[in-house]
């Protein structure tokens, strides 16, 4: 890629020009997880919504093999087309060029390099908007690197991101704070590798206590990838292998009969607030609310959820309590079951919920009076005012 096509480095901070320049937002997306494609779709929606009169945007895609690449600022090419999700490789400006963010907290300079060429400065980044879903992005790894670099970023910090990604420890934290959690079992890699027969026996015992069907899911996955509903012992091994294809640690959960309710939490100047809740109705074309239903077939959620005032207030209270329990920042989507006995059980939180045009989190806030561009702007502004490090 020729140097004339590269973004120009802004003036240094001490100059009047630098003082007047717009904050530069690096939107980082893609990544090495199985949610790579959905991350690209999310990034396209976010980039399209960013107010270009207020911010400069630097799109940085991470390929599936981990290369940080300069990509085209072209949100239209980042949408689902013909039931297929996009990928970073198709958006990169160069097949070999790479982007490097300094880990020196005294510099927020971004460099671009190609083999055999002198690295070129792309200028400083004021804030990172990470839209990576799953491991190597949503799980605290990227957040740790940004903390080392001293670059503010949108969303949860290292601990909250890690806990929010690992469903085992998420549930342990919820229980320690007195939040209602459904029955579950955790199977660690060594347990399955060393004695699968003992694991099967434990799962059958769990089913004896709580009944079939069961859900087998990756412990540190998202977007409903790798999850299988198992009706009996015959399908168990195949479901376990599917979960382990995404994560060697997996969870076994019982079926909670009831309604699926979601609630968004957004951090305002005076603290976190909850949105109106939404309901995910039964998906007749799918066995449960899986990846295809969420992103390909665009299952319609009910916003707001048809709940009583008391039920709405309770799920909003629990959503904010979950946000605080994990020490989240910025945003969270909290997912619940409203069980047949009338109580709420928290299933999980997402510290970086889906931000696609059909995603529930933006839809809930739209109904709550915060439209998509304002939602994106609030997240950026909150990150710009928040320091890195202990806080």
Tab-separated table of C-alpha atoms in Angstrom, residues 40-200:
chain	number	residue	atom	x	y	z
A	40	UNK	CA	-17.106	-7.486	11.686
A	41	UNK	CA	-20.861	-6.943	11.319
A	42	UNK	CA	-20.968	-5.163	14.689
A	43	UNK	CA	-18.031	-2.945	13.715
A	44	UNK	CA	-19.748	-1.938	10.495
A	45	UNK	CA	-22.833	-0.838	12.378
A	46	UNK	CA	-20.796	1.088	14.955
A	47	UNK	CA	-18.658	2.823	12.315
A	48	UNK	CA	-21.751	3.828	10.385
A	49	UNK	CA	-23.250	5.377	13.533
A	50	UNK	CA	-20.183	7.347	14.682
A	51	UNK	CA	-20.644	11.080	14.138
A	52	UNK	CA	-17.840	11.972	11.720
A	53	UNK	CA	-18.255	15.679	12.499
A	54	UNK	CA	-17.136	14.898	16.084
A	55	UNK	CA	-14.662	12.034	15.636
A	56	UNK	CA	-12.058	10.687	13.258
A	57	UNK	CA	-12.283	6.926	12.779
A	58	UNK	CA	-9.431	4.477	12.284
A	59	UNK	CA	-10.711	0.982	11.423
A	60	UNK	CA	-8.369	-1.809	12.525
A	61	UNK	CA	-9.275	-5.389	11.734
A	62	UNK	CA	-7.716	-8.430	13.368
A	63	UNK	CA	-7.542	-11.437	11.069
A	64	UNK	CA	-8.379	-14.954	12.220
A	65	UNK	CA	-4.655	-15.681	12.563
A	66	UNK	CA	-4.121	-12.601	14.762
A	67	UNK	CA	-2.642	-10.037	12.343
A	68	UNK	CA	-3.686	-6.440	13.037
A	69	UNK	CA	-4.527	-4.925	9.659
A	70	UNK	CA	-5.509	-1.533	8.303
A	71	UNK	CA	-8.917	-1.929	6.699
A	72	UNK	CA	-11.182	0.058	4.464
A	73	UNK	CA	-13.542	2.493	6.169
A	74	UNK	CA	-16.488	0.956	4.349
A	75	UNK	CA	-19.327	-0.163	6.644
A	76	UNK	CA	-21.465	-1.280	3.705
A	77	UNK	CA	-19.036	-4.132	3.012
A	78	UNK	CA	-19.261	-5.312	6.620
A	79	UNK	CA	-22.855	-6.558	6.612
A	80	UNK	CA	-24.262	-10.070	6.354
A	81	UNK	CA	-24.893	-10.903	2.699
A	82	UNK	CA	-26.464	-14.061	1.252
A	83	UNK	CA	-26.656	-15.526	4.786
A	84	UNK	CA	-22.860	-15.267	5.098
A	85	UNK	CA	-20.936	-13.185	7.610
A	86	UNK	CA	-17.991	-11.045	6.395
A	87	UNK	CA	-14.360	-11.411	7.452
A	88	UNK	CA	-11.410	-9.085	7.928
A	89	UNK	CA	-9.264	-10.622	5.183
A	90	UNK	CA	-11.654	-9.284	2.547
A	91	UNK	CA	-11.428	-5.770	3.980
A	92	UNK	CA	-7.675	-5.360	4.452
A	93	UNK	CA	-5.731	-2.770	2.493
A	94	UNK	CA	-2.755	-5.118	2.271
A	95	UNK	CA	-2.286	-8.870	2.586
A	96	UNK	CA	0.962	-8.388	4.529
A	97	UNK	CA	0.837	-4.962	6.166
A	98	UNK	CA	0.276	-4.819	9.914
A	99	UNK	CA	-0.786	-2.227	12.459
A	100	UNK	CA	1.046	-1.863	15.765
A	101	UNK	CA	-0.197	-0.021	18.836
A	102	UNK	CA	2.568	1.100	21.169
A	103	UNK	CA	2.602	-0.379	24.673
A	104	UNK	CA	4.412	2.726	25.916
A	105	UNK	CA	1.827	4.633	28.024
A	106	UNK	CA	3.602	7.853	27.078
A	107	UNK	CA	2.662	7.398	23.432
A	108	UNK	CA	-0.622	6.537	21.754
A	109	UNK	CA	0.991	6.419	18.342
A	110	UNK	CA	-0.179	3.799	15.873
A	111	UNK	CA	2.333	2.495	13.329
A	112	UNK	CA	1.788	0.732	10.026
A	113	UNK	CA	4.442	-1.486	8.499
A	114	UNK	CA	4.902	-3.704	5.464
A	115	UNK	CA	7.764	-6.126	4.813
A	116	UNK	CA	10.799	-4.292	3.463
A	117	UNK	CA	9.376	-0.838	4.178
A	118	UNK	CA	10.023	1.740	6.882
A	119	UNK	CA	7.115	1.814	9.395
A	120	UNK	CA	4.809	4.799	8.927
A	121	UNK	CA	3.033	6.698	11.676
A	122	UNK	CA	-0.758	6.768	11.451
A	123	UNK	CA	-1.087	9.269	14.276
A	124	UNK	CA	-2.289	9.014	17.832
A	125	UNK	CA	-5.404	7.233	19.011
A	126	UNK	CA	-7.509	8.875	21.715
A	127	UNK	CA	-9.856	5.969	22.445
A	128	UNK	CA	-10.377	2.399	21.285
A	129	UNK	CA	-13.836	1.039	20.584
A	130	UNK	CA	-13.275	-2.738	20.790
A	131	UNK	CA	-16.027	-4.719	19.129
A	132	UNK	CA	-14.363	-8.116	19.375
A	133	UNK	CA	-16.630	-10.867	20.626
A	134	UNK	CA	-15.359	-13.913	22.489
A	135	UNK	CA	-11.805	-14.955	23.443
A	136	UNK	CA	-8.841	-12.715	22.556
A	137	UNK	CA	-10.986	-9.602	22.661
A	138	UNK	CA	-13.987	-9.642	24.966
A	139	UNK	CA	-12.278	-11.692	27.675
A	140	UNK	CA	-9.876	-9.111	29.114
A	141	UNK	CA	-6.878	-9.894	26.892
A	142	UNK	CA	-7.268	-6.844	24.652
A	143	UNK	CA	-8.277	-4.726	27.639
A	144	UNK	CA	-5.037	-5.673	29.391
A	145	UNK	CA	-2.999	-4.601	26.397
A	146	UNK	CA	-4.832	-1.265	26.256
A	147	UNK	CA	-4.204	-0.752	29.971
A	148	UNK	CA	-0.477	-1.260	29.339
A	149	UNK	CA	-0.670	1.187	26.439
A	150	UNK	CA	-2.515	3.793	28.498
A	151	UNK	CA	-5.237	4.097	25.848
A	152	UNK	CA	-8.824	4.549	27.088
A	153	UNK	CA	-11.352	2.106	25.705
A	154	UNK	CA	-15.070	1.487	25.587
A	155	UNK	CA	-16.583	-1.060	27.938
A	156	UNK	CA	-15.575	-3.291	30.807
A	157	UNK	CA	-12.076	-3.489	32.267
A	158	UNK	CA	-9.808	-6.513	32.547
A	159	UNK	CA	-11.461	-8.264	35.501
A	160	UNK	CA	-15.062	-7.626	34.468
A	161	UNK	CA	-14.309	-8.692	30.893
A	162	UNK	CA	-12.679	-11.929	32.054
A	163	UNK	CA	-15.452	-12.779	34.503
A	164	UNK	CA	-18.129	-11.822	31.994
A	165	UNK	CA	-16.598	-14.162	29.415
A	166	UNK	CA	-16.150	-17.191	31.670
A	167	UNK	CA	-19.623	-18.475	32.516
A	168	UNK	CA	-18.344	-20.582	35.421
A	169	UNK	CA	-16.824	-17.681	37.317
A	170	UNK	CA	-19.619	-15.354	36.277
A	171	UNK	CA	-22.094	-17.660	38.000
A	172	UNK	CA	-19.838	-17.966	41.051
A	173	UNK	CA	-19.734	-14.170	41.381
A	174	UNK	CA	-23.495	-13.892	40.952
A	175	UNK	CA	-24.080	-16.480	43.660
A	176	UNK	CA	-21.704	-14.686	46.030
A	177	UNK	CA	-23.808	-11.539	45.595
A	178	UNK	CA	-27.059	-13.387	46.183
A	179	UNK	CA	-28.295	-13.291	42.602
A	180	UNK	CA	-30.514	-16.192	41.479
A	181	UNK	CA	-28.669	-18.684	39.256
A	182	UNK	CA	-29.973	-21.895	37.652
A	183	UNK	CA	-28.488	-25.395	38.191
A	184	UNK	CA	-25.247	-26.089	36.330
A	185	UNK	CA	-22.140	-28.272	36.233
A	186	UNK	CA	-18.655	-27.364	34.996
A	187	UNK	CA	-16.389	-29.829	33.197
A	188	UNK	CA	-12.747	-28.803	32.926
A	189	UNK	CA	-10.439	-30.029	30.143
A	190	UNK	CA	-8.452	-32.450	32.318
A	191	UNK	CA	-11.605	-34.090	33.639
A	192	UNK	CA	-12.881	-34.994	30.179
A	193	UNK	CA	-9.438	-35.901	28.822
A	194	UNK	CA	-8.590	-38.196	31.756
A	195	UNK	CA	-11.904	-39.892	32.485
A	196	UNK	CA	-14.787	-39.208	30.077
A	197	UNK	CA	-16.781	-42.097	31.566
A	198	UNK	CA	-16.763	-40.402	34.986
A	199	UNK	CA	-17.891	-37.125	33.379
A	200	UNK	CA	-20.746	-38.871	31.559
